[in-house]
XYZ file of N, CA and C in Angstrom:
579
model
N 200.149 167.192 72.145
C 201.567 167.148 71.964
C 203.045 166.458 72.478
N 202.907 165.091 73.299
C 204.279 164.725 73.378
C 204.700 164.433 71.756
N 203.794 163.574 71.109
C 204.967 162.992 68.853
C 205.005 164.533 68.690
N 204.589 165.778 69.128
C 205.260 166.552 68.564
C 206.968 167.361 68.288
N 206.087 166.830 69.978
C 207.350 167.728 71.107
C 208.433 166.362 70.679
N 208.774 165.354 70.248
C 209.622 164.164 70.048
C 209.856 164.469 69.312
N 209.607 165.422 67.738
C 209.891 165.150 66.159
C 210.257 166.465 65.755
N 210.630 167.165 67.341
C 210.336 168.847 67.539
C 211.756 169.426 68.206
N 213.037 169.637 68.220
C 213.538 170.220 69.505
C 213.224 171.490 70.185
N 212.516 172.306 70.398
C 212.052 173.355 71.226
C 211.164 173.606 70.276
N 210.765 172.940 69.961
C 208.728 172.724 69.368
C 209.306 173.700 68.060
N 210.335 173.544 67.172
C 210.338 174.614 65.632
C 212.067 173.365 65.740
N 212.400 172.355 65.345
C 213.310 172.638 64.848
C 213.100 170.732 64.346
N 212.720 170.832 63.188
C 213.034 169.319 62.586
C 213.790 168.031 63.356
N 213.363 166.732 63.782
C 213.677 166.935 64.710
C 213.890 164.701 63.883
N 213.499 164.369 63.267
C 212.952 162.706 62.774
C 214.198 162.512 62.897
N 215.197 162.849 62.434
C 216.782 161.679 63.675
C 216.874 161.024 64.033
N 216.056 161.437 65.067
C 216.672 161.026 66.305
C 216.356 160.297 66.821
N 216.845 158.666 67.498
C 216.879 157.738 68.005
C 216.928 157.469 69.091
N 215.402 157.443 69.957
C 215.365 157.207 71.224
C 214.948 155.633 71.078
N 215.360 154.553 71.150
C 214.865 152.824 70.969
C 215.494 152.474 72.590
N 216.377 153.100 73.161
C 217.389 152.866 74.392
C 217.836 151.805 74.116
N 218.753 151.806 72.436
C 219.635 150.927 72.055
C 219.498 149.815 71.756
N 218.205 149.750 71.547
C 217.615 148.557 70.833
C 218.103 149.000 69.089
N 218.877 148.482 68.432
C 218.215 148.539 67.009
C 218.235 148.095 66.128
N 216.940 148.688 65.278
C 217.038 147.834 64.062
C 217.203 148.400 62.293
N 217.670 148.103 61.851
C 218.158 149.081 60.365
C 217.079 149.905 59.803
N 216.991 150.691 59.212
C 216.183 151.362 58.332
C 216.011 151.057 56.511
N 214.918 149.823 56.161
C 214.911 150.200 54.843
C 214.806 151.465 53.763
N 215.322 151.125 53.204
C 215.491 152.561 52.292
C 214.098 153.083 51.657
N 212.889 152.687 51.445
C 211.712 153.363 51.356
C 211.507 154.641 53.166
N 212.392 153.870 53.955
C 212.402 154.505 55.473
C 213.376 155.327 55.897
N 214.756 155.265 54.889
C 215.613 156.730 54.604
C 215.088 157.348 54.209
N 213.975 157.741 53.470
C 213.767 158.525 52.667
C 212.881 159.098 52.853
N 211.555 158.523 53.451
C 210.376 159.049 54.511
C 211.059 159.992 55.393
N 212.568 160.186 55.862
C 213.195 160.547 57.754
C 213.370 162.382 57.123
N 214.629 161.997 54.772
C 214.801 162.704 54.276
C 214.047 163.775 54.315
N 212.897 163.160 53.719
C 211.666 164.044 53.735
C 210.604 164.557 54.454
N 210.370 163.696 55.560
C 210.252 164.294 56.755
C 210.670 166.152 56.825
N 212.418 165.295 57.483
C 213.234 166.726 57.846
C 213.150 167.795 56.932
N 212.787 167.774 55.891
C 213.061 168.498 54.680
C 211.747 169.548 54.380
N 211.436 169.204 54.753
C 209.485 169.113 54.440
C 208.594 169.428 55.334
N 209.117 168.934 56.949
C 208.247 169.569 57.063
C 207.376 170.811 57.756
N 206.239 171.392 58.147
C 206.421 172.989 57.941
C 207.367 173.371 59.152
N 208.283 173.717 60.562
C 209.035 174.775 61.104
C 209.502 174.375 59.595
N 210.116 173.460 58.621
C 211.710 174.319 58.669
C 211.731 175.140 57.092
N 210.520 175.150 56.741
C 210.249 177.446 56.311
C 210.294 177.708 56.870
N 210.312 177.331 58.193
C 210.268 179.143 59.447
C 211.965 178.700 58.830
N 212.045 177.805 59.663
C 214.093 177.404 60.176
C 214.667 178.133 58.302
N 213.733 177.699 57.205
C 214.915 179.172 56.957
C 214.372 179.701 56.511
N 213.650 180.170 56.329
C 213.566 181.812 56.963
C 214.459 182.393 57.688
N 215.144 181.804 58.663
C 216.044 182.759 59.797
C 217.030 182.046 58.951
N 217.652 180.751 58.497
C 218.821 181.295 57.923
C 219.336 182.567 56.391
N 217.541 182.538 55.959
C 218.284 182.939 54.961
C 217.688 184.601 55.503
N 217.396 185.695 56.639
C 217.521 186.469 57.028
C 218.244 187.193 57.857
N 219.320 186.089 57.904
C 220.512 185.762 58.415
C 221.953 186.137 57.983
N 221.430 184.759 56.181
C 222.585 185.457 55.395
C 221.733 186.708 54.703
N 221.184 186.861 53.952
C 220.724 188.732 53.637
C 220.970 189.534 54.661
N 220.970 189.474 56.184
C 221.910 190.312 56.816
C 223.100 190.751 56.977
N 223.337 189.446 56.371
C 225.452 189.536 56.018
C 225.012 190.035 55.010
N 225.228 190.152 53.902
C 224.952 190.498 51.950
C 225.870 188.844 52.094
N 225.438 188.323 52.434
C 226.262 187.083 52.480
C 227.099 186.755 51.018
N 225.661 186.493 49.600
C 225.484 186.461 47.993
C 224.996 187.855 48.147
N 224.982 187.382 46.057
C 224.923 188.432 45.616
C 223.370 188.775 44.764
N 222.105 188.402 46.037
C 220.975 188.214 45.403
C 220.054 189.872 45.995
N 221.241 190.349 46.328
C 220.235 191.891 46.373
C 219.951 191.686 47.872
N 218.664 193.073 48.130
C 217.955 193.629 48.564
C 216.690 193.706 48.955
N 216.005 194.104 49.797
C 214.230 193.576 48.967
C 213.715 192.445 49.370
N 211.630 192.412 48.578
C 211.013 191.423 49.493
C 212.167 190.426 48.131
N 212.164 191.232 46.550
C 212.984 189.429 46.176
C 213.627 189.205 46.599
N 214.895 189.912 46.694
C 216.944 189.926 48.045
C 216.244 189.241 48.450
N 215.265 188.870 49.197
C 214.830 187.416 49.992
C 214.080 186.340 50.333
N 213.326 187.085 49.078
C 212.890 185.700 47.496
C 214.001 184.902 48.076
N 215.233 185.312 46.669
C 215.994 184.331 46.134
C 217.217 183.942 47.486
N 217.300 184.659 48.473
C 217.709 184.416 50.108
C 217.381 182.951 50.319
N 215.497 182.914 50.744
C 214.500 182.138 50.769
C 214.884 180.367 50.275
N 215.298 180.680 48.704
C 215.487 180.081 47.680
C 216.458 179.046 48.502
N 217.063 179.672 48.350
C 218.614 179.189 48.147
C 218.429 178.183 49.095
N 218.484 178.690 51.022
C 218.542 178.583 51.941
C 217.637 177.818 52.169
N 215.972 177.301 51.816
C 215.416 176.379 51.755
C 216.137 175.214 50.560
N 216.451 175.013 49.781
C 216.788 174.300 48.737
C 218.926 173.482 49.027
N 219.341 174.888 50.480
C 220.070 174.158 50.360
C 219.740 172.911 51.960
N 219.293 173.613 52.516
C 219.111 172.245 53.725
C 217.726 171.078 53.255
N 217.657 170.856 52.686
C 216.690 170.310 51.554
C 217.147 169.261 51.284
N 218.335 169.649 49.862
C 219.625 168.869 49.180
C 220.210 168.218 50.488
N 220.351 169.288 51.142
C 221.761 168.801 52.260
C 221.517 167.438 53.019
N 219.456 167.230 52.887
C 218.823 166.510 53.906
C 218.565 165.161 53.181
N 218.861 165.794 51.871
C 218.196 164.375 51.106
C 219.523 162.902 50.520
N 221.117 164.232 50.633
C 222.474 163.816 50.413
C 222.552 162.508 51.435
N 222.754 163.614 52.413
C 223.410 163.309 54.410
C 222.128 161.800 54.802
N 221.146 161.787 54.740
C 220.100 161.301 54.932
C 219.011 159.855 54.547
N 219.544 160.290 53.657
C 218.454 159.262 52.891
C 219.663 159.003 51.255
N 219.893 159.541 50.555
C 220.584 159.090 48.853
C 222.589 158.108 49.206
N 223.196 159.417 50.314
C 224.289 158.452 50.706
C 223.867 157.864 51.154
N 222.626 156.966 52.433
C 222.548 155.934 53.288
C 222.257 154.835 52.746
N 221.520 155.344 51.817
C 221.076 153.933 51.499
C 222.776 153.451 50.249
N 222.699 154.093 49.752
C 223.998 153.780 48.712
C 224.470 152.853 49.237
N 225.577 153.528 50.420
C 226.225 152.890 51.488
C 226.268 152.005 52.749
N 224.436 151.690 52.676
C 224.589 151.110 53.693
C 224.640 151.505 55.128
N 224.502 152.975 54.989
C 224.615 153.661 57.049
C 223.049 154.152 56.620
N 223.170 153.771 58.132
C 221.898 154.731 59.251
C 221.968 156.406 59.764
N 221.279 156.547 58.790
C 221.645 158.364 59.015
C 220.725 159.025 60.904
N 220.055 157.936 60.702
C 219.286 158.559 62.705
C 220.638 159.071 63.927
N 220.417 160.337 65.175
C 221.573 160.198 66.064
C 220.632 159.727 66.493
N 221.294 158.506 66.952
C 221.170 157.673 69.043
C 221.939 158.531 70.014
N 221.258 158.211 70.469
C 221.207 159.524 72.091
C 221.769 158.169 72.742
N 223.060 158.780 73.209
C 223.829 158.652 74.152
C 223.113 158.263 75.451
N 222.908 158.798 75.867
C 221.807 159.112 77.480
C 222.530 158.839 78.460
N 223.851 158.957 78.633
C 224.243 158.543 80.251
C 225.126 159.419 80.406
N 225.911 159.250 81.392
C 227.117 160.235 81.242
C 226.628 161.715 82.111
N 228.586 162.460 81.961
C 228.914 163.688 82.341
C 228.600 164.353 81.262
N 228.046 165.784 81.250
C 228.199 167.143 79.864
C 228.818 167.009 79.114
N 230.180 166.697 79.396
C 231.376 166.983 78.497
C 231.225 165.286 77.675
N 230.667 164.286 78.507
C 231.039 162.608 77.617
C 230.571 162.655 76.583
N 229.020 163.603 77.336
C 228.427 162.265 76.235
C 228.214 164.373 74.892
N 228.871 165.123 75.130
C 228.598 166.519 74.415
C 229.401 166.146 73.379
N 231.006 164.952 73.838
C 232.491 164.480 72.860
C 231.638 163.377 72.155
N 230.722 162.972 72.951
C 230.193 161.511 71.677
C 229.203 162.182 70.144
N 228.237 162.992 70.294
C 227.015 164.163 69.554
C 228.545 164.931 68.570
N 228.913 164.638 68.734
C 230.685 165.759 68.470
C 231.113 164.606 67.684
N 231.193 163.490 67.821
C 231.862 163.086 67.208
C 231.414 162.312 66.207
N 229.947 161.547 66.657
C 228.519 161.331 65.754
C 228.732 161.947 64.253
N 230.119 163.300 63.816
C 229.782 163.332 62.799
C 230.591 162.530 61.997
N 231.631 162.274 62.545
C 232.606 160.847 61.679
C 232.803 159.597 61.894
N 231.254 159.796 63.201
C 231.464 157.673 62.896
C 229.963 158.067 63.881
N 229.064 156.875 62.424
C 228.559 156.964 62.220
C 227.254 155.266 62.418
N 226.346 154.994 62.702
C 225.938 153.431 62.740
C 225.782 152.884 61.673
N 226.282 151.593 60.857
C 225.916 150.885 59.288
C 224.382 150.179 59.838
N 224.224 149.745 58.021
C 222.808 148.778 58.962
C 222.577 147.659 59.187
N 224.421 147.222 59.803
C 224.740 146.526 59.820
C 225.293 146.364 61.510
N 224.994 147.436 61.999
C 224.830 147.679 63.183
C 225.805 148.196 64.067
N 227.420 148.179 63.486
C 229.058 148.537 64.224
C 228.936 149.655 63.286
N 229.964 150.246 64.069
C 230.113 151.693 63.821
C 231.327 152.323 62.268
N 230.806 152.673 61.333
C 231.313 153.510 60.579
C 232.219 155.212 60.241
N 232.701 154.794 59.440
C 233.256 156.049 58.986
C 231.731 157.019 58.572
N 231.735 158.045 58.934
C 230.098 159.099 58.078
C 230.491 158.941 57.387
N 230.779 158.499 56.099
C 230.912 159.364 54.232
C 229.364 159.421 54.160
N 227.840 159.156 55.193
C 226.863 159.770 54.030
C 226.863 161.240 54.624
N 227.572 161.362 55.661
C 227.442 162.650 56.538
C 228.318 163.648 56.283
N 229.144 163.115 56.001
C 231.019 163.897 55.039
C 230.713 164.200 53.916
N 231.226 162.872 53.202
C 230.701 163.549 51.430
C 228.884 163.982 50.972
N 228.298 163.775 51.399
C 226.914 164.298 51.228
C 226.874 165.307 51.143
N 226.890 166.003 52.700
C 226.878 167.474 53.194
C 227.779 168.777 51.326
N 229.664 167.378 50.882
C 230.612 168.334 49.875
C 229.048 168.536 48.684
N 228.914 166.745 48.240
C 228.089 167.060 47.416
C 226.358 167.922 47.226
N 226.059 168.497 48.383
C 224.755 169.002 48.104
C 225.563 170.934 47.948
N 226.532 170.597 49.263
C 227.068 172.012 48.340
C 227.906 172.071 47.365
N 227.732 170.869 46.810
C 228.570 171.123 45.488
C 227.079 171.787 44.321
N 225.992 171.191 44.356
C 224.835 171.094 43.070
C 224.404 172.660 43.893
N 224.396 173.323 45.363
C 224.049 175.027 45.380
C 224.685 175.822 43.903
N 226.027 175.449 44.035
C 226.727 176.013 43.041
C 225.501 176.961 41.242
N 224.988 175.812 41.406
C 223.875 175.300 40.163
C 222.498 177.041 40.768
N 222.256 177.465 42.349
C 221.595 178.416 42.103
C 221.904 179.148 43.235
N 223.089 179.795 43.157
C 223.961 180.487 43.861
C 224.385 181.305 42.352
N 223.854 182.657 42.817
C 224.817 184.180 42.034
C 226.426 183.549 40.888
N 226.618 183.449 40.155
C 228.128 183.464 39.577
C 229.288 183.670 40.428
N 228.745 185.168 40.513
C 229.625 185.367 41.461
C 230.305 185.320 42.963
N 229.039 183.928 43.083
C 229.469 183.558 44.508
C 230.420 181.898 44.359
N 230.732 181.446 43.223
C 230.555 179.817 42.938
C 232.272 179.768 42.599
N 232.592 179.956 44.098
C 234.246 179.231 44.081
C 234.355 178.109 44.951
N 235.418 177.661 44.272
C 236.083 176.684 45.276
C 235.575 176.560 46.551
N 236.030 177.929 47.354
C 236.231 178.486 48.784
C 235.025 178.830 49.184
N 233.918 179.316 48.782
C 232.664 179.318 49.073
C 232.182 178.203 49.515
N 232.250 176.990 47.786
C 231.508 175.934 48.731
C 232.185 175.038 48.913
N 233.088 175.079 49.871
C 233.420 174.520 50.649
C 233.332 175.434 52.243
N 233.207 176.387 52.087
C 232.846 177.439 53.447
C 230.718 176.801 54.031
N 230.775 176.279 52.799
C 229.188 176.132 53.209
C 229.101 174.631 53.425
N 229.857 174.029 52.999
C 230.375 172.584 53.463
C 230.480 172.430 55.233
N 231.261 172.990 55.639
C 231.968 173.593 56.374
C 230.782 173.795 57.782
N 230.591 174.943 57.171
C 229.024 175.528 57.402
C 228.302 174.252 58.802
N 227.469 173.876 57.272
C 226.869 172.706 57.359
C 227.110 171.801 58.187
N 228.137 171.106 58.260
C 229.311 170.397 59.357
C 229.110 170.611 60.134
N 229.802 172.040 60.947
C 229.467 172.450 62.178
C 227.610 172.300 62.212
N 226.927 172.449 61.710
C 225.488 173.279 61.877
C 225.200 172.140 62.847
N 225.357 170.544 61.825
C 224.683 170.085 61.683
C 224.636 168.930 63.718
N 226.343 169.261 63.781
C 227.800 169.229 64.757
C 226.781 169.313 65.796
N 226.379 170.562 65.882
C 224.944 171.912 66.469
C 223.881 170.672 67.525
N 223.556 170.213 66.169
C 222.241 169.580 66.271
C 222.315 167.888 66.516
N 224.017 167.527 66.228
C 223.737 166.229 67.412
C 223.718 166.915 69.006
N 224.352 168.739 69.670
C 224.405 168.478 70.946
C 223.091 168.422 71.374
N 221.699 169.456 70.559
C 220.582 168.808 70.612
C 220.151 168.346 70.454
N 219.872 167.150 69.658
C 219.335 165.483 69.915
C 219.782 165.098 71.242
N 221.286 165.589 71.554
C 221.710 164.348 72.490
C 220.924 165.025 74.067
N 220.907 166.692 74.179
C 220.188 166.456 75.059
C 218.557 166.879 75.753
N 218.021 167.116 74.732
C 216.209 167.620 73.968
C 216.134 166.676 75.237
N 215.603 164.892 75.110
C 215.160 163.799 75.665
C 215.010 164.283 76.946
N 216.427 164.475 77.969
C 216.218 165.301 78.761
C 215.491 166.170 79.237
N 216.021 167.657 78.160
C 214.914 168.214 78.631
C 213.023 168.291 78.905
N 213.055 168.313 77.936
C 211.562 167.353 77.348
C 210.704 166.674 79.009
N 211.933 165.709 79.225
C 211.226 164.648 80.242
C 211.618 165.583 81.641
N 212.442 166.324 82.289
C 212.831 166.780 83.041
C 210.915 168.320 83.609
N 210.797 168.890 81.840
C 210.364 169.764 81.941
C 209.349 170.010 81.351
N 209.189 168.965 80.690
C 207.455 168.831 79.622
C 207.329 168.308 79.896
């Protein structure tokens, strides 16, 4: 159970990107980056998370997929594809090409606001394979490419620059929220569980 909770926030949200090595840095190989993206994308709970996003999008009638079981299947396929393609782009392909590290390195000390600020700035700053800070092109460009690819499987009526930009900004906001969870989940896990 301990190992499982280390790789899942609240035992449900896949969390293979977090690094709790206490500051000891060793760069990931390209194979390790691919494995990380694959684990985040195809963890059994990732299928549940995609279902939650699909249900939310369907309830809002966000896309022209329709309603009922057939509509939900389309929403689900879109949500799962968005999640997996975004992970592959921002955790594997772009980090491999740009020599950036896709992991989240917990700050682990300081006050709530300082740690929250750190978690948020990790959307624009990441560690490179050289151990230094770099502009997080992998996260920002990787999710932009993933949002663009989504135009291949969303209805033609929903394909626009505005909708693509909206998907990209939602993914960045979601990843920022996950960074905050990744910052504080180890503390919660150690204190209570």
